[in-house]
XYZ file of C-alpha atoms in Angstrom:
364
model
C -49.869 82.296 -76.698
C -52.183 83.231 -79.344
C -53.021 82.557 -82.967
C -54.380 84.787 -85.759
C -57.749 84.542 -85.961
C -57.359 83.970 -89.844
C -55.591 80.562 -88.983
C -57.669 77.322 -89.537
C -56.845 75.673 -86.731
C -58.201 78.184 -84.067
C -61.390 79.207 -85.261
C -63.727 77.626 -83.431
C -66.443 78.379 -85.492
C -65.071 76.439 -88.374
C -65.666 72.722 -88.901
C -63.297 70.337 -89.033
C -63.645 69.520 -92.690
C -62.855 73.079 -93.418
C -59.916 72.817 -91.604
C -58.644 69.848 -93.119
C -59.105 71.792 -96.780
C -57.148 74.838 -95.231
C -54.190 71.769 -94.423
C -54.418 70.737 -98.463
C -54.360 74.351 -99.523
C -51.298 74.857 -97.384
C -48.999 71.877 -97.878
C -47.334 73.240 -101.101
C -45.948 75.731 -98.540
C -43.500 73.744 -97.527
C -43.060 71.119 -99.622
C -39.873 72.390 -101.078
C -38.528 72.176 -97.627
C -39.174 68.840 -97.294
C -38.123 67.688 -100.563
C -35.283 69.634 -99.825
C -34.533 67.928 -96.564
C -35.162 64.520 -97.962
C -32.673 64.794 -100.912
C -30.250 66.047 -97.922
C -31.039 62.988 -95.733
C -30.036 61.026 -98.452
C -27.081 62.360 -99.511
C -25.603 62.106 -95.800
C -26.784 58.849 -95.945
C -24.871 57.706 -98.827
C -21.430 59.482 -97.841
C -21.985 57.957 -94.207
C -21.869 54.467 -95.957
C -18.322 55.346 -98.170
C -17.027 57.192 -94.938
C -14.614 55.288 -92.312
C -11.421 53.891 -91.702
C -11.964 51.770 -94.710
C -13.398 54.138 -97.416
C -15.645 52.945 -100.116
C -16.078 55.311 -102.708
C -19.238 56.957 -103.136
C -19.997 55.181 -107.138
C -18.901 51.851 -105.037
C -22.047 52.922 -102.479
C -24.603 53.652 -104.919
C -23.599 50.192 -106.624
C -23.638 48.120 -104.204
C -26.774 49.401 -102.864
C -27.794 49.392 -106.696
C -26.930 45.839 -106.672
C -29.277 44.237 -104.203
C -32.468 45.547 -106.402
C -31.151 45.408 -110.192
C -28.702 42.967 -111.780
C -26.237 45.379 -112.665
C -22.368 44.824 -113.534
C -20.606 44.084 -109.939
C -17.407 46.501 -109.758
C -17.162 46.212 -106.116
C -14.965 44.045 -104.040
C -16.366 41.625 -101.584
C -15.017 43.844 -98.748
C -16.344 46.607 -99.893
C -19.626 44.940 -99.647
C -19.254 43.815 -96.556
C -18.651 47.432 -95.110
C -21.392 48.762 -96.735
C -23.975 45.967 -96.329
C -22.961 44.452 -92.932
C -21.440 47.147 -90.584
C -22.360 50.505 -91.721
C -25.879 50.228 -93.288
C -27.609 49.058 -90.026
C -25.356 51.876 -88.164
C -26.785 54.330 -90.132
C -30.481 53.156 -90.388
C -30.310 53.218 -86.812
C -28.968 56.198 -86.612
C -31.768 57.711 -88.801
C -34.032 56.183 -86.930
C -33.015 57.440 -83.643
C -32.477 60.952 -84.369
C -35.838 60.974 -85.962
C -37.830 59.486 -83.148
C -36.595 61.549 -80.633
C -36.414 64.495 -82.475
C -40.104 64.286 -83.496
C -41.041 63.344 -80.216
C -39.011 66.320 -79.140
C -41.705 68.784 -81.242
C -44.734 66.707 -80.103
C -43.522 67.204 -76.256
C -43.067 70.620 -76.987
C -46.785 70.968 -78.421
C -48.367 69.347 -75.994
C -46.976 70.748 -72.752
C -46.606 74.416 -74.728
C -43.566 74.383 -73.870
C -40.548 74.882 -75.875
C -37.686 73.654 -73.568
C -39.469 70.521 -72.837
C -37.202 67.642 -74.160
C -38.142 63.242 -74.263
C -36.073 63.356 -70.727
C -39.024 64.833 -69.261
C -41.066 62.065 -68.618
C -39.148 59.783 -67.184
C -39.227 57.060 -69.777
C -35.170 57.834 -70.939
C -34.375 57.327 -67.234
C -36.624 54.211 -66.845
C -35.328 52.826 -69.654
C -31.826 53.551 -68.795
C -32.563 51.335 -65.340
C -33.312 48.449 -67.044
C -30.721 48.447 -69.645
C -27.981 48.546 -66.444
C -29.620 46.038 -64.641
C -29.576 43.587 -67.484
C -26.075 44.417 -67.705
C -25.395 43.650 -63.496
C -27.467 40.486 -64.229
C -25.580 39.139 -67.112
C -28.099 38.639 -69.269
C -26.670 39.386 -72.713
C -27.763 42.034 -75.497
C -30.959 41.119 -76.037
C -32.059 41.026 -72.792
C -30.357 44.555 -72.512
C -33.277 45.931 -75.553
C -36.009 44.412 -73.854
C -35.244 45.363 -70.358
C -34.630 49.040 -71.628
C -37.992 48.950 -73.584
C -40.239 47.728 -70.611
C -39.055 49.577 -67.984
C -39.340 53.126 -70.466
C -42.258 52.186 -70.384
C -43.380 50.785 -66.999
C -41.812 54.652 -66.391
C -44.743 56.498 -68.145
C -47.293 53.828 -66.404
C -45.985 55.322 -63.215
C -46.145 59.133 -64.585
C -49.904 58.188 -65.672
C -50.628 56.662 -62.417
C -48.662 59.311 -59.734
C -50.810 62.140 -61.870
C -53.984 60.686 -61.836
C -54.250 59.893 -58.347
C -56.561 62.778 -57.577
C -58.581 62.401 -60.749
C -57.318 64.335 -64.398
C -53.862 65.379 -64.344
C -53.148 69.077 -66.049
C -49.733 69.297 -67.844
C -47.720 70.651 -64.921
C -48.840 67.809 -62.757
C -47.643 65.402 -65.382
C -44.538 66.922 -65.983
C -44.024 67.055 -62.513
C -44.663 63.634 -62.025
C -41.902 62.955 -64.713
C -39.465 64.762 -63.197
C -40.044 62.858 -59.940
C -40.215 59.355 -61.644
C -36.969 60.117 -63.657
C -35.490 60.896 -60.701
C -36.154 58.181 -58.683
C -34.927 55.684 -61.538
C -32.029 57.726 -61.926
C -31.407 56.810 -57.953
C -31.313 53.503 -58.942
C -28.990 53.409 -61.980
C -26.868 55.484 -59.600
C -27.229 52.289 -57.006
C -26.497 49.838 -59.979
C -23.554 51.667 -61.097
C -22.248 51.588 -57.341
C -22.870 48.102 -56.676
C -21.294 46.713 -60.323
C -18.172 44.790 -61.100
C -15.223 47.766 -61.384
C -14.228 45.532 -63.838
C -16.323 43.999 -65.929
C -20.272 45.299 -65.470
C -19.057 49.237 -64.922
C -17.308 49.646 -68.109
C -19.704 48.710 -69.989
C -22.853 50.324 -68.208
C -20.776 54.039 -68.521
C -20.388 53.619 -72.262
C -24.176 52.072 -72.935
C -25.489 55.424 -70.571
C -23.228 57.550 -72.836
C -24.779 56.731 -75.832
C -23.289 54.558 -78.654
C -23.940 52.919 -81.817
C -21.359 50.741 -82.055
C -23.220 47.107 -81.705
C -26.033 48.615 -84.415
C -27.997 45.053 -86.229
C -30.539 44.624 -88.350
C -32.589 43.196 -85.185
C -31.901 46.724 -83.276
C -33.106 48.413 -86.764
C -36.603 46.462 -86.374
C -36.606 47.418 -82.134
C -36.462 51.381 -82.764
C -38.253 51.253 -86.542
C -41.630 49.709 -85.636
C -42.257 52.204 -82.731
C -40.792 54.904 -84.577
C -42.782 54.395 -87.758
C -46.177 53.682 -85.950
C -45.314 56.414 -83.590
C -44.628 58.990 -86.518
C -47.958 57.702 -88.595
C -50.127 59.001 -85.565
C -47.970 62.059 -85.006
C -48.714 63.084 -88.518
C -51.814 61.576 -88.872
C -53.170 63.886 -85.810
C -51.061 66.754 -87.072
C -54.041 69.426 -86.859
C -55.039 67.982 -83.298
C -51.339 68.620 -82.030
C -51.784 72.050 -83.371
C -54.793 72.881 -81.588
C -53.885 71.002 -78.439
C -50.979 73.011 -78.636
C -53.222 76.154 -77.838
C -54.118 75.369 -74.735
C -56.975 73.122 -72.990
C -59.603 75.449 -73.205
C -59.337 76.216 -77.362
C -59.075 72.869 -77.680
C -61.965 71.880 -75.553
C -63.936 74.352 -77.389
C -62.768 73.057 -80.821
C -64.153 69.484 -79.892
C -61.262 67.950 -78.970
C -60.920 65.808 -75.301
C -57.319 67.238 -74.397
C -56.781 64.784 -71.679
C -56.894 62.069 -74.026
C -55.184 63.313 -76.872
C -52.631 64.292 -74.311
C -52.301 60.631 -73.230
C -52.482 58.874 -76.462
C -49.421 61.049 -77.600
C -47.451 60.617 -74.384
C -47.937 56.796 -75.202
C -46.742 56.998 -78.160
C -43.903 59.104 -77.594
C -42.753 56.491 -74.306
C -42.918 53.534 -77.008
C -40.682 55.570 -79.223
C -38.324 57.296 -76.814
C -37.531 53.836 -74.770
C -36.820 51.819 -78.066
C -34.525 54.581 -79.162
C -33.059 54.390 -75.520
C -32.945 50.498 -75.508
C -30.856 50.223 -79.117
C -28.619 53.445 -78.466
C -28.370 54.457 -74.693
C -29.193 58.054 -73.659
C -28.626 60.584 -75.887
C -29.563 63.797 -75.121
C -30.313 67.630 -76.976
C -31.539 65.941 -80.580
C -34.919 66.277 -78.723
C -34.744 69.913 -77.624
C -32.650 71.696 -80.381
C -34.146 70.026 -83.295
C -37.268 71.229 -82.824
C -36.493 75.237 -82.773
C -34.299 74.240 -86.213
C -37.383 73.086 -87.322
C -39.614 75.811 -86.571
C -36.713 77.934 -87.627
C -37.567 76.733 -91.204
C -41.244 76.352 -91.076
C -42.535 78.200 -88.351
C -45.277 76.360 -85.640
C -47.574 74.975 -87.807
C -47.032 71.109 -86.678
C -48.610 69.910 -90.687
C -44.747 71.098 -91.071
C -43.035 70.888 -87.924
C -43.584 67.012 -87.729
C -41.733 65.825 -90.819
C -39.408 68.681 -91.179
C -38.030 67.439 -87.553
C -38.116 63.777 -88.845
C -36.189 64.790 -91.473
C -33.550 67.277 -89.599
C -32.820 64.757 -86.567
C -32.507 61.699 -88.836
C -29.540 64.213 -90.645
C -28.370 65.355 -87.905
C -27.760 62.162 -85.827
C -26.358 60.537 -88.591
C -23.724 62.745 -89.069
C -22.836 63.435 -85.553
C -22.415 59.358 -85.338
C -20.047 59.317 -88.148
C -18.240 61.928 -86.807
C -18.096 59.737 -83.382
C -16.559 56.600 -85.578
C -14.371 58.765 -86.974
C -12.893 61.410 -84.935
C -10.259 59.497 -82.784
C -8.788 55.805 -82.552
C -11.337 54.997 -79.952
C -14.779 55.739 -80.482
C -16.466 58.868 -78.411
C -19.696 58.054 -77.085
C -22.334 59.740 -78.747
C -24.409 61.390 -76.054
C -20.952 63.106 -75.295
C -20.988 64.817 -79.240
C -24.726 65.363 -79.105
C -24.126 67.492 -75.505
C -21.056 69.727 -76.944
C -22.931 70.424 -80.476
C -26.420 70.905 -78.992
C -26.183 73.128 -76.127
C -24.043 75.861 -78.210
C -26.376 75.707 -80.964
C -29.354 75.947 -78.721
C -27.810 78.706 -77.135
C -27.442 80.503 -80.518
C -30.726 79.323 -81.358
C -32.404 80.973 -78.284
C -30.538 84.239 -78.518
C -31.528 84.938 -82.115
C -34.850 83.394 -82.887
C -36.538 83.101 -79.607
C -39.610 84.833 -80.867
C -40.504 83.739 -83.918
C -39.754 80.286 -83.230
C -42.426 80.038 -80.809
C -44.772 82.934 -81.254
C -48.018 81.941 -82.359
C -49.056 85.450 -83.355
């Protein structure tokens, strides 16, 4: 993979200030993309909240939410209120929330493993967490218990990745992926045992729908689990925007650029485990927004990750959202939403590869 030479973040022979000033003289680029994608994000948020079995109508919405900043005239009923406010406005911040996070960890992965099928299930931490979700469930330890065993064995997962592919001193990026594959796995072994050894009755049930991916019990407390690693996570994403894109290059441009790849690499993957396990601890697995979101988003912007990085933000929080209301919606009972995610994402991926292959990824 290679770069124009006119590009500012491959020149080695241009300081970093420069580059930075090349960034600023870009941005406008895309910023009617992004304001584009925003106004989007908002409008799906606002029909998500009128949307369901009991509708609320869309004036009713922007009142209500109106209402709890500016002493306005209250033309809303109290159940009305109580839809928006109590049961569907955590659902959908968590549902932004989630489809952000792993979507933008999704284009980091990508970036730094240069690699554009690499997905958050690649390093084990989705797995891990999954493990220690179930066994809170087998253990009967209640919800919470459920978040915090999910987040601390997500991330007890990367510990492992970091430790299996250092063990002979700096770990390249196949050795590390690698080493995810073969820590996922083995957690994965154990969920399997878990799901085995489970009450039929009671435990089972319940650990097949959390691993499926749902929604359903969103709060206010699961808003604060996923939003403080997913905010902190996408300041430093964006933050080392310029980084990501030269890391992205290979170890040897970036190396020559100034950069120390092997930490850069690490301080990312960290991030992205803290991210990727609280989405996986409020919302169970769910798969694809990681991998397809990504090509959308370099469908629209090309690779330049000053873009790439918000633009997928802003597409996966969409996206997500609207799949989930689709899942409350569709039938009497509620689909899981890993289930949706699967039968929308691999088609469009498919599509996705076929057509745009090339320019999605080509650096030239």
């Amino acid at each position: 993979m290679t770069r124009s030479a006119t590009e500012p973040v491959v020149d080695a022979a241009e300081p970093a200030d420069a580059v930075h000033d090349a960034e600023a003289a870009a941005a406008p680029r895309h910023r009617g993309t992004v304001a584009g994608l925003v106004a989007v994000v908002l409008v799906v948020g606002v029909l998500a909240l009128g949307f369901g079995r009991y509708s609320v109508s869309v004036d009713h919405v922007v009142r209500i939410l109106l209402g709890q900043l500016l002493p306005i005239d209250r033309t809303w009923s109290a159940t009305e209120a109580a839809a928006v406010l109590n049961v569907r406005l955590p659902r959908i911040l968590l549902s932004m929330l989630v489809g952000a996070g792993l979507a933008v960890c999704g284009a980091v992965l990508q970036a730094v493993f240069g690699n554009p099928i690499v997905s958050p299930q690649i390093l084990g931490v989705s797995s891990g967490a999954s493990f220690g979700g179930a066994l809170a469930i087998v253990l009967g330890l209640g919800s919470a218990a459920l978040v915090l065993g999910a987040f601390t064995f997500g991330l007890a997962a990367l510990v492992a990745v970091f430790v299996i592919s250092r063990a002979r001193g700096p770990a390249p990026p196949l050795t590390i992926v690698l080493s995810g594959i073969v820590v996922g796995a083995f957690f994965s072994a154990l969920v399997s045992l878990l799901t085995y050894l489970a009450d039929p009755y009671t435990d089972l049930p319940s650990i097949v729908f959390w691993l499926l991916g749902s929604l359903a019990a969103a709060s206010y407390a699961k808003v604060a689990v996923v939003g403080i690693p997913t905010v902190a996570g996408g300041a430093l994403f964006l933050a080392l925007r310029w980084r990501i894109n030269v890391l992205s290059l290979g170890d040897e441009d970036a190396t020559t650029l100034g950069l120390r790849p092997g930490r850069l690499r690490w301080l990312l993957l960290a991030a992205v485990a803290a991210v990727v396990a609280g989405a996986v601890a409020v919302s169970g697995v769910i798969g694809w927004v990681g991998l397809v979101v990504p090509h959308l988003a370099r469908l629209l912007v090309g690779s330049d990750h000053r873009a790439v990085i918000p633009v997928s933000v802003l597409i996966g929080a969409a996206y997500l959202t609207v799949i989930d209301t689709v899942t409350r919606n569709l039938g009497v009972a509620e689909i899981p939403l890993g289930v949706l995610t699967a039968l929308v994402g691999a088609p469009v991926f498919l599509v996705l590869l076929h057509n745009s292959r090339r320019r999605m990824w080509s650096h030239a």
